Coordinates of N, CA and C in Angstrom, one line a residue:
M1 N 0.8 -1.2 0.0 CA 0.0 0.0 0.0 C 0.9 1.3 0.0
K2 N 1.9 1.2 0.8 CA 2.8 2.4 0.9 C 3.5 2.7 -0.4
E3 N 3.9 1.6 -1.1 CA 4.6 1.7 -2.4 C 3.6 2.3 -3.4
Q4 N 2.4 1.9 -3.3 CA 1.4 2.5 -4.3 C 1.2 4.0 -4.1
F5 N 1.2 4.4 -2.8 CA 1.1 5.8 -2.5 C 2.3 6.6 -3.0
K6 N 3.5 5.9 -2.9 CA 4.7 6.6 -3.4 C 4.6 6.7 -4.9
K7 N 4.1 5.7 -5.6 CA 4.0 5.8 -7.1 C 3.0 6.9 -7.5
S8 N 1.9 7.1 -6.7 CA 0.9 8.1 -7.0 C 1.5 9.5 -6.8
I9 N 2.3 9.6 -5.7 CA 3.0 10.9 -5.5 C 4.0 11.3 -6.6
L10 N 4.7 10.3 -7.0 CA 5.7 10.5 -8.0 C 5.1 10.7 -9.4
Q11 N 4.0 10.1 -9.6 CA 3.3 10.3 -10.9 C 2.8 11.8 -11.0
E12 N 2.3 12.3 -9.9 CA 1.9 13.7 -9.9 C 3.1 14.6 -10.0
A13 N 4.2 14.2 -9.4 CA 5.4 15.0 -9.4 C 5.9 15.2 -10.8
I14 N 6.1 14.1 -11.5 CA 6.7 14.2 -12.8 C 5.8 14.6 -13.9
Q15 N 4.5 14.7 -13.6 CA 3.5 15.3 -14.5 C 3.2 16.7 -14.3
G16 N 3.9 17.3 -13.3 CA 3.7 18.7 -13.0 C 2.5 19.1 -12.2
K17 N 2.0 18.1 -11.4 CA 0.7 18.3 -10.7 C 0.9 18.4 -9.2
L18 N 2.2 18.2 -8.7 CA 2.4 18.1 -7.3 C 2.6 19.5 -6.7
V19 N 3.2 20.4 -7.4 CA 3.4 21.8 -7.0 C 2.9 22.7 -8.1
P20 N 2.5 24.0 -7.7 CA 2.1 24.9 -8.8 C 3.2 25.4 -9.6
Q21 N 3.0 25.8 -10.9 CA 4.0 26.4 -11.7 C 4.0 27.9 -11.4
L22 N 5.2 28.5 -11.2 CA 5.3 29.9 -10.9 C 6.0 30.7 -12.0
T23 N 5.3 31.7 -12.5 CA 5.8 32.5 -13.7 C 7.2 33.0 -13.5
E24 N 7.5 33.4 -12.2 CA 8.8 34.0 -12.0 C 10.0 33.0 -12.0
E25 N 9.6 31.8 -12.1 CA 10.7 30.7 -12.1 C 11.2 30.4 -13.6
G26 N 10.5 31.1 -14.5 CA 10.9 30.9 -15.9 C 10.4 29.6 -16.5
T27 N 11.0 29.2 -17.6 CA 10.6 28.0 -18.3 C 11.7 27.0 -18.5
A28 N 11.3 25.8 -18.8 CA 12.4 24.8 -19.1 C 13.1 25.1 -20.4
Q29 N 12.5 25.9 -21.3 CA 13.1 26.3 -22.5 C 14.3 27.2 -22.2
D30 N 14.1 28.1 -21.2 CA 15.2 28.9 -20.7 C 16.4 28.1 -20.2
L31 N 16.1 27.0 -19.5 CA 17.1 26.1 -18.9 C 17.8 25.4 -20.1
L32 N 17.1 24.9 -21.1 CA 17.7 24.3 -22.2 C 18.7 25.2 -23.0
E33 N 18.3 26.4 -23.1 CA 19.2 27.4 -23.7 C 20.5 27.6 -22.9
Q34 N 20.4 27.6 -21.6 CA 21.6 27.7 -20.7 C 22.5 26.5 -20.9
I35 N 21.8 25.3 -21.0 CA 22.6 24.1 -21.2 C 23.3 24.1 -22.5
K36 N 22.6 24.5 -23.5 CA 23.2 24.6 -24.9 C 24.4 25.6 -24.9
T37 N 24.3 26.7 -24.2 CA 25.4 27.6 -24.1 C 26.6 27.0 -23.4
E38 N 26.3 26.3 -22.3 CA 27.4 25.6 -21.6 C 28.1 24.6 -22.4
K39 N 27.3 23.8 -23.2 CA 27.9 22.8 -24.1 C 28.8 23.5 -25.1
Q40 N 28.3 24.6 -25.7 CA 29.1 25.3 -26.7 C 30.5 25.7 -26.1
K41 N 30.4 26.2 -24.8 CA 31.6 26.6 -24.1 C 32.6 25.5 -23.9
L42 N 32.0 24.3 -23.5 CA 32.9 23.1 -23.3 C 33.5 22.6 -24.6
V43 N 32.7 22.7 -25.7 CA 33.3 22.3 -27.0 C 34.4 23.2 -27.4
K44 N 34.2 24.5 -27.2 CA 35.3 25.5 -27.5 C 36.5 25.3 -26.7
E45 N 36.4 24.8 -25.5 CA 37.5 24.6 -24.6 C 38.1 23.2 -24.8
G46 N 37.5 22.4 -25.7 CA 38.1 21.1 -26.0 C 37.7 20.1 -25.0
K47 N 36.8 20.3 -24.1 CA 36.4 19.4 -23.1 C 35.2 18.5 -23.5
L48 N 34.6 18.8 -24.6 CA 33.4 18.1 -25.1 C 33.5 18.0 -26.6
K49 N 33.1 16.8 -27.1 CA 33.0 16.6 -28.5 C 31.9 17.4 -29.2
K50 N 32.2 17.9 -30.4 CA 31.2 18.7 -31.1 C 29.9 18.0 -31.3
S51 N 30.0 16.7 -31.4 CA 28.8 15.9 -31.7 C 27.8 16.0 -30.5
A52 N 28.2 16.4 -29.4 CA 27.3 16.6 -28.2 C 26.3 17.8 -28.4
L53 N 26.6 18.6 -29.4 CA 25.7 19.7 -29.7 C 24.6 19.3 -30.6
N54 N 24.6 18.1 -31.1 CA 23.6 17.6 -32.0 C 22.4 17.0 -31.2
D55 N 21.9 17.8 -30.3 CA 20.8 17.3 -29.5 C 19.5 17.1 -30.3
S56 N 18.8 16.1 -29.9 CA 17.4 15.9 -30.5 C 16.4 16.8 -29.8
V57 N 16.1 17.9 -30.5 CA 15.2 18.9 -29.9 C 13.7 18.4 -30.2
I58 N 13.0 18.4 -29.1 CA 11.6 17.9 -29.2 C 10.7 19.2 -29.0
F59 N 9.7 19.3 -29.9 CA 8.9 20.5 -29.9 C 7.4 20.1 -30.2
R60 N 6.5 21.0 -29.9 CA 5.1 20.8 -30.2 C 4.7 21.6 -31.4
G61 N 4.1 20.9 -32.4 CA 3.7 21.6 -33.6 C 2.4 22.3 -33.5
D62 N 2.0 22.9 -34.5 CA 0.7 23.7 -34.5 C -0.5 22.7 -34.3
D63 N -0.3 21.4 -34.7 CA -1.3 20.5 -34.5 C -1.4 19.9 -33.1
N64 N -0.5 20.5 -32.2 CA -0.4 20.0 -30.8 C 0.2 18.7 -30.6
K65 N 0.9 18.2 -31.6 CA 1.6 16.9 -31.6 C 3.1 17.2 -31.4
Y66 N 3.9 16.2 -30.9 CA 5.3 16.4 -30.7 C 6.1 15.9 -31.9
Y67 N 7.2 16.7 -32.2 CA 8.1 16.3 -33.3 C 9.5 16.6 -32.9
T68 N 10.4 16.0 -33.7 CA 11.8 16.3 -33.7 C 12.3 16.5 -35.1
I69 N 13.5 17.0 -35.3 CA 14.1 17.2 -36.6 C 15.2 16.3 -36.8
N70 N 15.2 15.5 -37.8 CA 16.3 14.6 -38.1 C 16.7 14.8 -39.6
K71 N 17.9 15.3 -39.8 CA 18.4 15.6 -41.2 C 17.4 16.5 -41.9
K72 N 17.0 17.6 -41.2 CA 16.1 18.6 -41.8 C 14.7 18.1 -42.0
E73 N 14.4 16.8 -41.6 CA 13.1 16.3 -41.8 C 12.3 16.3 -40.5
R74 N 11.1 16.7 -40.5 CA 10.3 16.7 -39.3 C 9.7 15.3 -39.0
I75 N 10.0 14.7 -37.9 CA 9.6 13.4 -37.6 C 8.7 13.4 -36.3
S76 N 7.6 12.7 -36.4 CA 6.7 12.7 -35.2 C 7.2 11.8 -34.1
V77 N 7.2 12.3 -32.9 CA 7.6 11.4 -31.7 C 6.4 11.4 -30.8
D78 N 5.2 11.7 -31.3 CA 4.0 11.8 -30.4 C 3.7 10.5 -29.7
D79 N 4.0 9.4 -30.4 CA 3.7 8.1 -29.8 C 4.7 7.7 -28.7
E80 N 5.7 8.5 -28.5 CA 6.7 8.3 -27.4 C 6.3 9.0 -26.2
I81 N 5.5 10.1 -26.3 CA 5.1 10.9 -25.2 C 4.1 10.2 -24.3
P82 N 4.5 9.9 -23.0 CA 3.7 9.1 -22.2 C 2.6 9.8 -21.5
F83 N 2.7 11.1 -21.3 CA 1.7 11.9 -20.6 C 1.9 13.4 -20.8
D84 N 0.9 14.2 -20.5 CA 0.9 15.6 -20.7 C 1.8 16.3 -19.6
I85 N 2.4 17.4 -19.9 CA 3.2 18.1 -18.9 C 2.8 19.6 -19.0
P86 N 3.1 20.4 -18.0 CA 2.7 21.9 -18.1 C 3.4 22.6 -19.3
N87 N 2.8 23.7 -19.7 CA 3.3 24.4 -20.8 C 4.7 25.0 -20.6
T88 N 5.1 25.2 -19.3 CA 6.4 25.7 -19.0 C 7.5 24.6 -18.9
W89 N 7.1 23.4 -19.1 CA 8.0 22.3 -19.1 C 8.4 21.9 -20.5
E90 N 9.4 21.1 -20.7 CA 9.8 20.5 -22.0 C 10.1 19.1 -21.9
W91 N 9.8 18.3 -23.0 CA 10.3 17.0 -23.1 C 11.7 17.0 -23.8
C92 N 12.6 16.2 -23.3 CA 13.9 16.2 -23.9 C 14.5 14.8 -23.6
R93 N 15.6 14.5 -24.4 CA 16.3 13.2 -24.2 C 17.3 13.4 -23.0
L94 N 17.5 12.3 -22.3 CA 18.4 12.4 -21.1 C 19.8 12.9 -21.5
G95 N 20.3 12.5 -22.7 CA 21.6 12.9 -23.2 C 21.7 14.4 -23.4
T96 N 20.6 15.1 -23.5 CA 20.6 16.5 -23.7 C 21.1 17.2 -22.3
L97 N 20.7 16.6 -21.2 CA 20.9 17.2 -19.9 C 22.2 16.7 -19.2
F98 N 22.5 15.4 -19.5 CA 23.7 14.8 -18.8 C 24.7 14.2 -19.7
S99 N 26.0 14.4 -19.4 CA 27.0 13.6 -20.0 C 27.0 12.3 -19.3
H100 N 27.3 11.2 -20.0 CA 27.3 9.9 -19.3 C 28.3 8.9 -19.9
C101 N 28.8 8.1 -19.0 CA 29.7 7.0 -19.5 C 29.7 5.9 -18.5
T102 N 30.2 4.8 -18.9 CA 30.3 3.6 -17.9 C 31.7 3.6 -17.4
G103 N 31.9 2.7 -16.4 CA 33.3 2.6 -15.8 C 34.1 1.5 -16.5
K104 N 35.0 0.9 -15.8 CA 36.0 0.0 -16.3 C 35.7 -1.4 -16.1
A105 N 35.9 -2.2 -17.2 CA 35.6 -3.7 -17.1 C 36.8 -4.3 -16.3
L106 N 36.4 -5.3 -15.5 CA 37.4 -6.0 -14.7 C 38.2 -6.9 -15.7
N107 N 39.5 -6.8 -15.7 CA 40.4 -7.5 -16.6 C 41.7 -7.9 -15.8
A108 N 41.8 -9.2 -15.5 CA 42.9 -9.7 -14.7 C 44.3 -9.4 -15.4
L109 N 44.2 -9.3 -16.8 CA 45.5 -9.1 -17.5 C 46.0 -7.6 -17.5
N110 N 45.1 -6.8 -17.1 CA 45.4 -5.3 -17.1 C 46.1 -5.0 -15.8
Q111 N 47.4 -4.8 -15.8 CA 48.1 -4.5 -14.6 C 48.8 -3.1 -14.7
K112 N 48.2 -2.2 -15.5 CA 48.8 -0.9 -15.6 C 48.0 0.1 -14.7
G113 N 48.7 1.1 -14.2 CA 48.0 2.1 -13.4 C 48.1 1.9 -11.9
E114 N 47.3 2.7 -11.3 CA 47.3 2.8 -9.8 C 46.2 1.8 -9.3
L115 N 46.5 1.1 -8.2 CA 45.5 0.2 -7.6 C 44.6 1.1 -6.7
M116 N 43.3 1.0 -7.1 CA 42.3 1.8 -6.5 C 41.0 1.1 -6.2
T117 N 40.2 1.5 -5.2 CA 39.0 0.9 -4.9 C 37.9 1.3 -5.9
Y118 N 36.9 0.5 -6.1 CA 35.8 0.8 -7.1 C 34.5 0.2 -6.6
I119 N 33.4 0.6 -7.1 CA 32.1 0.1 -6.8 C 31.5 -0.6 -8.0
T120 N 30.7 -1.6 -7.7 CA 30.0 -2.4 -8.8 C 28.5 -2.2 -8.5
T121 N 27.7 -2.9 -9.4 CA 26.2 -2.8 -9.2 C 25.8 -3.4 -7.8
S122 N 26.7 -4.3 -7.3 CA 26.3 -4.9 -6.0 C 26.5 -3.9 -4.8
N123 N 27.1 -2.8 -5.1 CA 27.2 -1.7 -4.1 C 26.2 -0.6 -4.2
L124 N 25.5 -0.7 -5.4 CA 24.5 0.4 -5.7 C 23.1 -0.1 -5.5
Y125 N 22.4 0.6 -4.6 CA 21.0 0.3 -4.3 C 20.2 1.6 -4.6
W126 N 18.9 1.4 -4.5 CA 18.0 2.6 -4.6 C 18.3 3.7 -3.5
D127 N 18.8 4.8 -4.0 CA 19.1 5.9 -3.1 C 20.1 5.7 -2.0
R128 N 20.9 4.7 -2.2 CA 22.0 4.4 -1.1 C 23.0 3.5 -1.7
F129 N 24.1 3.5 -1.0 CA 25.3 2.6 -1.4 C 25.6 1.7 -0.2
E130 N 26.0 0.5 -0.5 CA 26.6 -0.4 0.5 C 28.1 -0.5 0.2
L131 N 29.0 0.1 1.1 CA 30.4 0.3 0.8 C 31.3 -0.6 1.6
D132 N 30.8 -1.7 2.1 CA 31.6 -2.7 2.8 C 32.4 -3.5 1.8
N133 N 33.5 -3.9 2.1 CA 34.3 -4.9 1.3 C 34.5 -4.5 -0.1
L134 N 34.9 -3.3 -0.3 CA 35.1 -2.8 -1.7 C 36.3 -3.5 -2.3
K135 N 36.3 -3.8 -3.6 CA 37.4 -4.4 -4.3 C 38.3 -3.4 -4.9
Q136 N 39.4 -3.8 -5.4 CA 40.4 -2.9 -6.0 C 40.8 -3.5 -7.4
M137 N 41.1 -2.5 -8.3 CA 41.8 -2.9 -9.5 C 42.6 -1.7 -10.0
R138 N 43.4 -1.9 -11.0 CA 44.3 -0.8 -11.5 C 43.6 0.1 -12.5
F139 N 43.9 1.4 -12.3 CA 43.3 2.4 -13.3 C 44.5 3.3 -13.7
T140 N 44.6 3.5 -15.0 CA 45.5 4.4 -15.6 C 45.0 5.9 -15.4
D141 N 45.8 6.9 -15.6 CA 45.4 8.2 -15.5 C 44.2 8.5 -16.3
E142 N 44.2 8.0 -17.6 CA 43.0 8.3 -18.5 C 41.8 7.6 -18.0
E143 N 41.9 6.4 -17.4 CA 40.8 5.6 -16.9 C 40.2 6.3 -15.6
I144 N 41.1 6.8 -14.8 CA 40.7 7.5 -13.6 C 39.8 8.7 -13.9
E145 N 40.1 9.4 -14.9 CA 39.3 10.6 -15.3 C 37.9 10.1 -15.8
K146 N 37.9 9.1 -16.6 CA 36.6 8.6 -17.1 C 35.8 7.9 -16.1
C147 N 36.4 7.1 -15.2 CA 35.7 6.2 -14.4 C 35.5 6.7 -12.9
T148 N 35.7 8.0 -12.7 CA 35.6 8.5 -11.3 C 34.3 9.2 -11.1
A149 N 33.5 8.8 -10.1 CA 32.3 9.5 -9.7 C 32.6 10.5 -8.6
T150 N 32.1 11.7 -8.7 CA 32.3 12.7 -7.7 C 31.0 13.1 -7.1
F151 N 31.0 14.0 -6.1 CA 29.8 14.4 -5.4 C 28.8 14.9 -6.3
G152 N 27.6 14.4 -6.2 CA 26.4 14.9 -7.0 C 26.2 14.1 -8.3
D153 N 27.1 13.2 -8.7 CA 26.8 12.4 -9.9 C 25.7 11.4 -9.6
L154 N 24.9 11.2 -10.6 CA 23.8 10.2 -10.6 C 24.4 8.9 -11.2
L155 N 24.4 7.8 -10.4 CA 24.9 6.5 -10.8 C 23.7 5.6 -11.1
V156 N 23.7 4.9 -12.2 CA 22.6 4.1 -12.6 C 23.1 2.7 -13.1
C157 N 22.4 1.6 -12.7 CA 22.8 0.3 -13.0 C 22.5 0.0 -14.5
E158 N 23.5 -0.5 -15.2 CA 23.3 -0.9 -16.6 C 22.6 -2.2 -16.7
G159 N 23.1 -3.1 -15.8 CA 22.6 -4.5 -15.8 C 22.1 -4.9 -14.5
G160 N 21.7 -6.2 -14.3 CA 21.2 -6.6 -13.0 C 19.8 -6.0 -12.8
D161 N 19.6 -5.2 -11.8 CA 18.4 -4.5 -11.6 C 18.4 -3.2 -12.4
I162 N 18.1 -3.4 -13.7 CA 18.3 -2.3 -14.6 C 17.6 -1.0 -14.2
G163 N 18.4 0.1 -14.2 CA 17.9 1.4 -13.9 C 17.9 1.8 -12.4
R164 N 18.3 0.8 -11.6 CA 18.5 1.2 -10.1 C 19.5 2.3 -10.0
A165 N 19.2 3.3 -9.2 CA 20.0 4.5 -9.2 C 20.2 5.1 -7.8
A166 N 21.3 5.8 -7.6 CA 21.5 6.6 -6.4 C 22.5 7.7 -6.8
I167 N 22.4 8.8 -6.0 CA 23.3 9.9 -6.2 C 24.5 9.8 -5.2
W168 N 25.7 9.9 -5.8 CA 27.0 9.8 -5.0 C 27.1 11.1 -4.2
N169 N 26.7 11.1 -2.9 CA 26.7 12.3 -2.1 C 27.8 12.2 -1.0
Y170 N 28.9 11.6 -1.3 CA 30.0 11.5 -0.4 C 31.0 12.6 -0.8
Q171 N 31.8 13.0 0.2 CA 32.8 14.1 -0.1 C 34.1 13.6 -0.7
Y172 N 34.1 12.3 -1.0 CA 35.3 11.8 -1.7 C 34.9 11.1 -3.0
D173 N 35.8 10.9 -3.9 CA 35.6 10.3 -5.2 C 35.7 8.8 -5.1
I174 N 35.0 8.2 -6.1 CA 35.1 6.7 -6.2 C 35.1 6.3 -7.6
R175 N 35.8 5.2 -7.9 CA 35.8 4.7 -9.3 C 34.6 3.7 -9.5
I176 N 34.2 3.6 -10.7 CA 33.0 2.7 -11.0 C 33.4 1.7 -12.0
Q177 N 32.7 0.5 -11.9 CA 32.9 -0.6 -12.8 C 32.0 -0.4 -14.0
N178 N 32.2 -1.2 -15.1 CA 31.6 -1.0 -16.4 C 30.1 -1.2 -16.4
H179 N 29.5 -1.8 -15.4 CA 28.1 -2.0 -15.5 C 27.3 -0.9 -14.7
I180 N 28.0 0.2 -14.5 CA 27.4 1.4 -13.9 C 27.5 2.6 -14.8
H181 N 26.4 3.3 -15.0 CA 26.5 4.5 -15.8 C 26.7 5.7 -14.8
K182 N 27.6 6.6 -15.2 CA 27.8 7.8 -14.4 C 27.2 9.0 -15.2
L183 N 26.2 9.7 -14.6 CA 25.5 10.8 -15.2 C 25.9 12.1 -14.5
R184 N 26.4 13.0 -15.3 CA 26.8 14.3 -14.7 C 26.1 15.4 -15.5
A185 N 25.4 16.3 -14.8 CA 24.6 17.4 -15.5 C 25.6 18.4 -16.1
Y186 N 25.3 18.8 -17.3 CA 26.1 19.8 -18.0 C 25.9 21.2 -17.3
K187 N 24.8 21.4 -16.8 CA 24.5 22.7 -16.1 C 23.7 22.3 -14.8
Q188 N 23.8 23.2 -13.8 CA 23.2 22.9 -12.6 C 21.7 22.4 -12.7
L189 N 21.4 21.3 -12.2 CA 20.1 20.7 -12.2 C 19.9 20.2 -10.8
C190 N 18.6 19.9 -10.4 CA 18.3 19.3 -9.2 C 18.3 17.8 -9.5
T191 N 19.5 17.2 -9.3 CA 19.7 15.8 -9.7 C 18.7 14.8 -9.0
K192 N 18.3 15.2 -7.8 CA 17.3 14.3 -7.1 C 16.0 14.2 -7.8
F193 N 15.6 15.2 -8.5 CA 14.4 15.1 -9.4 C 14.5 14.0 -10.4
F194 N 15.7 13.9 -11.0 CA 15.9 13.0 -12.1 C 16.0 11.6 -11.5
F195 N 16.6 11.5 -10.3 CA 16.6 10.2 -9.6 C 15.2 9.7 -9.4
W196 N 14.2 10.6 -9.0 CA 12.8 10.1 -8.8 C 12.2 9.8 -10.2
V197 N 12.6 10.4 -11.2 CA 12.1 10.0 -12.6 C 12.5 8.6 -12.9
F198 N 13.8 8.3 -12.6 CA 14.2 6.9 -12.8 C 13.4 5.9 -11.9
Y199 N 13.2 6.3 -10.7 CA 12.5 5.4 -9.7 C 11.1 5.2 -10.3
F200 N 10.4 6.2 -10.7 CA 9.0 6.1 -11.2 C 9.0 5.3 -12.5
Y201 N 9.9 5.6 -13.4 CA 10.0 4.8 -14.7 C 10.2 3.3 -14.4
K202 N 11.1 3.0 -13.4 CA 11.3 1.6 -13.1 C 10.1 1.0 -12.5
A203 N 9.5 1.7 -11.6 CA 8.3 1.1 -10.9 C 7.1 0.9 -11.8
T204 N 7.1 1.7 -12.9 CA 5.9 1.6 -13.8 C 6.3 0.8 -15.1
G205 N 7.5 0.2 -15.2 CA 7.9 -0.7 -16.3 C 8.4 0.1 -17.5
R206 N 8.7 1.4 -17.4 CA 9.2 2.1 -18.5 C 10.7 1.8 -18.7
I207 N 11.4 1.3 -17.6 CA 12.8 0.9 -17.7 C 12.8 -0.5 -17.2
G208 N 13.3 -1.5 -18.0 CA 13.4 -2.8 -17.5 C 12.1 -3.6 -17.4
G209 N 11.1 -3.1 -18.1 CA 9.8 -3.8 -18.1 C 9.8 -5.0 -19.0
K210 N 8.9 -5.9 -18.8 CA 8.8 -7.1 -19.6 C 7.8 -6.8 -20.8
G211 N 8.4 -6.7 -22.0 CA 7.6 -6.5 -23.2 C 7.4 -5.0 -23.5
I212 N 7.7 -4.1 -22.5 CA 7.5 -2.7 -22.8 C 8.7 -2.0 -22.2
G213 N 8.8 -0.7 -22.5 CA 9.9 0.0 -21.9 C 11.3 -0.4 -22.5
I214 N 12.3 0.0 -21.7 CA 13.7 -0.3 -22.1 C 14.2 -1.6 -21.5
Q215 N 14.6 -2.5 -22.3 CA 15.0 -3.8 -21.7 C 16.4 -3.8 -21.1
G216 N 17.3 -3.0 -21.7 CA 18.6 -2.9 -21.2 C 19.1 -1.5 -21.2
L217 N 20.0 -1.1 -20.4 CA 20.4 0.3 -20.4 C 21.8 0.4 -21.0
S218 N 21.9 0.2 -22.3 CA 23.1 0.6 -23.0 C 23.2 2.1 -23.0
S219 N 24.4 2.6 -23.3 CA 24.6 4.0 -23.4 C 23.7 4.7 -24.4
K220 N 23.4 4.0 -25.5 CA 22.5 4.5 -26.5 C 21.1 4.6 -26.0
A221 N 20.7 3.5 -25.3 CA 19.3 3.5 -24.7 C 19.1 4.6 -23.7
L222 N 20.2 4.7 -22.8 CA 20.1 5.7 -21.8 C 20.0 7.1 -22.4
D223 N 20.8 7.4 -23.4 CA 20.8 8.7 -24.0 C 19.5 9.1 -24.5
K224 N 18.7 8.1 -25.0 CA 17.4 8.4 -25.6 C 16.2 8.4 -24.7
I225 N 16.4 8.2 -23.4 CA 15.2 8.2 -22.5 C 14.6 9.5 -22.5
L226 N 13.3 9.6 -22.7 CA 12.5 10.8 -22.7 C 12.3 11.3 -21.2
I227 N 12.6 12.5 -21.0 CA 12.6 13.0 -19.6 C 11.7 14.3 -19.6
P228 N 10.8 14.4 -18.7 CA 10.1 15.7 -18.5 C 11.0 16.7 -17.8
L229 N 11.1 17.9 -18.3 CA 12.0 18.9 -17.7 C 11.3 20.1 -17.2
P230 N 11.2 20.3 -15.9 CA 10.7 21.5 -15.3 C 11.8 22.6 -15.2
P231 N 11.5 23.8 -14.9 CA 12.5 24.8 -14.6 C 13.2 24.4 -13.3
L232 N 14.4 24.9 -13.1 CA 15.3 24.4 -12.0 C 14.6 24.6 -10.7
K233 N 14.1 25.8 -10.4 CA 13.5 26.1 -9.1 C 12.3 25.2 -8.8
E234 N 11.6 24.9 -9.9 CA 10.4 24.0 -9.7 C 10.9 22.6 -9.4
Q235 N 12.0 22.1 -10.1 CA 12.6 20.8 -9.7 C 12.8 20.8 -8.2
Q236 N 13.4 21.8 -7.7 CA 13.8 21.8 -6.3 C 12.5 21.8 -5.4
R237 N 11.5 22.5 -5.8 CA 10.3 22.5 -5.0 C 9.6 21.2 -5.1
I238 N 9.6 20.5 -6.2 CA 9.0 19.2 -6.4 C 9.7 18.2 -5.5
V239 N 11.0 18.2 -5.4 CA 11.8 17.3 -4.6 C 11.5 17.5 -3.1
A240 N 11.4 18.8 -2.7 CA 11.1 19.1 -1.3 C 9.7 18.6 -0.9
Q241 N 8.8 18.7 -1.9 CA 7.4 18.2 -1.6 C 7.3 16.7 -1.6
I242 N 8.1 16.0 -2.5 CA 8.1 14.6 -2.5 C 8.6 14.1 -1.1
E243 N 9.7 14.7 -0.7 CA 10.4 14.2 0.6 C 9.4 14.5 1.8
K244 N 8.7 15.6 1.7 CA 7.8 15.9 2.8 C 6.7 14.9 2.9
L245 N 6.1 14.5 1.7 CA 5.0 13.6 1.6 C 5.5 12.2 2.0
F246 N 6.7 11.8 1.5 CA 7.2 10.5 1.8 C 7.4 10.3 3.3
E247 N 7.9 11.4 4.0 CA 8.1 11.4 5.4 C 6.8 11.1 6.2
Q248 N 5.7 11.6 5.6 CA 4.4 11.4 6.3 C 3.9 10.0 6.2
L249 N 4.5 9.2 5.2 CA 4.1 7.9 5.0 C 4.7 6.9 6.1
H250 N 5.8 7.4 6.7 CA 6.4 6.5 7.7 C 5.7 6.5 9.0

């Protein structure tokens, strides 16, 4: 019963029905423009590939249906849209908001680099980590940069319990194994909001469902997940309200 209440709360949250929309908080389109500007800056600095600018922009046509542009051709994505959202929100692909990569595969033959602790999917649970008995393997300098999770990163299981997620909220860094996706926002977002989106999508079969949803979370599949995007301050208010209501369930 408690889990059903949680799903109901989260459904209202990610459909924009849990808190009111406030004009002074701007729109998600404003936020997307800020993210685009930040990406352009990172490309110019050589920190991001130019291909990252080729985001799949989703927009609503005059017929009130959703479309994207692919090679100058307008393509309908209306059948992908699972529910209505407020006019100040936008639908976008996860890869528009977050850079993402997986960690290092365990390889007994690889003896180069520094011996460091790392986490696997067996350490990653919903909204928490179990960090007893961590294992070690060697990481080169290049691998350390790619495979290190820092404070605020959203970590998501690629296999096992597909889509299981938690935010790394420790003040120290950790390395990740290859079956974990590391998501890092290009621009400041309320990452906990997107954690709850993952939780709801998993609970309702949109991720890892049988016969529907996403069966596996490859990098390509992760990149294409449709996400409802509210303005930043609204994301924060939604999370605060979720936590308040969840606390009342205990």
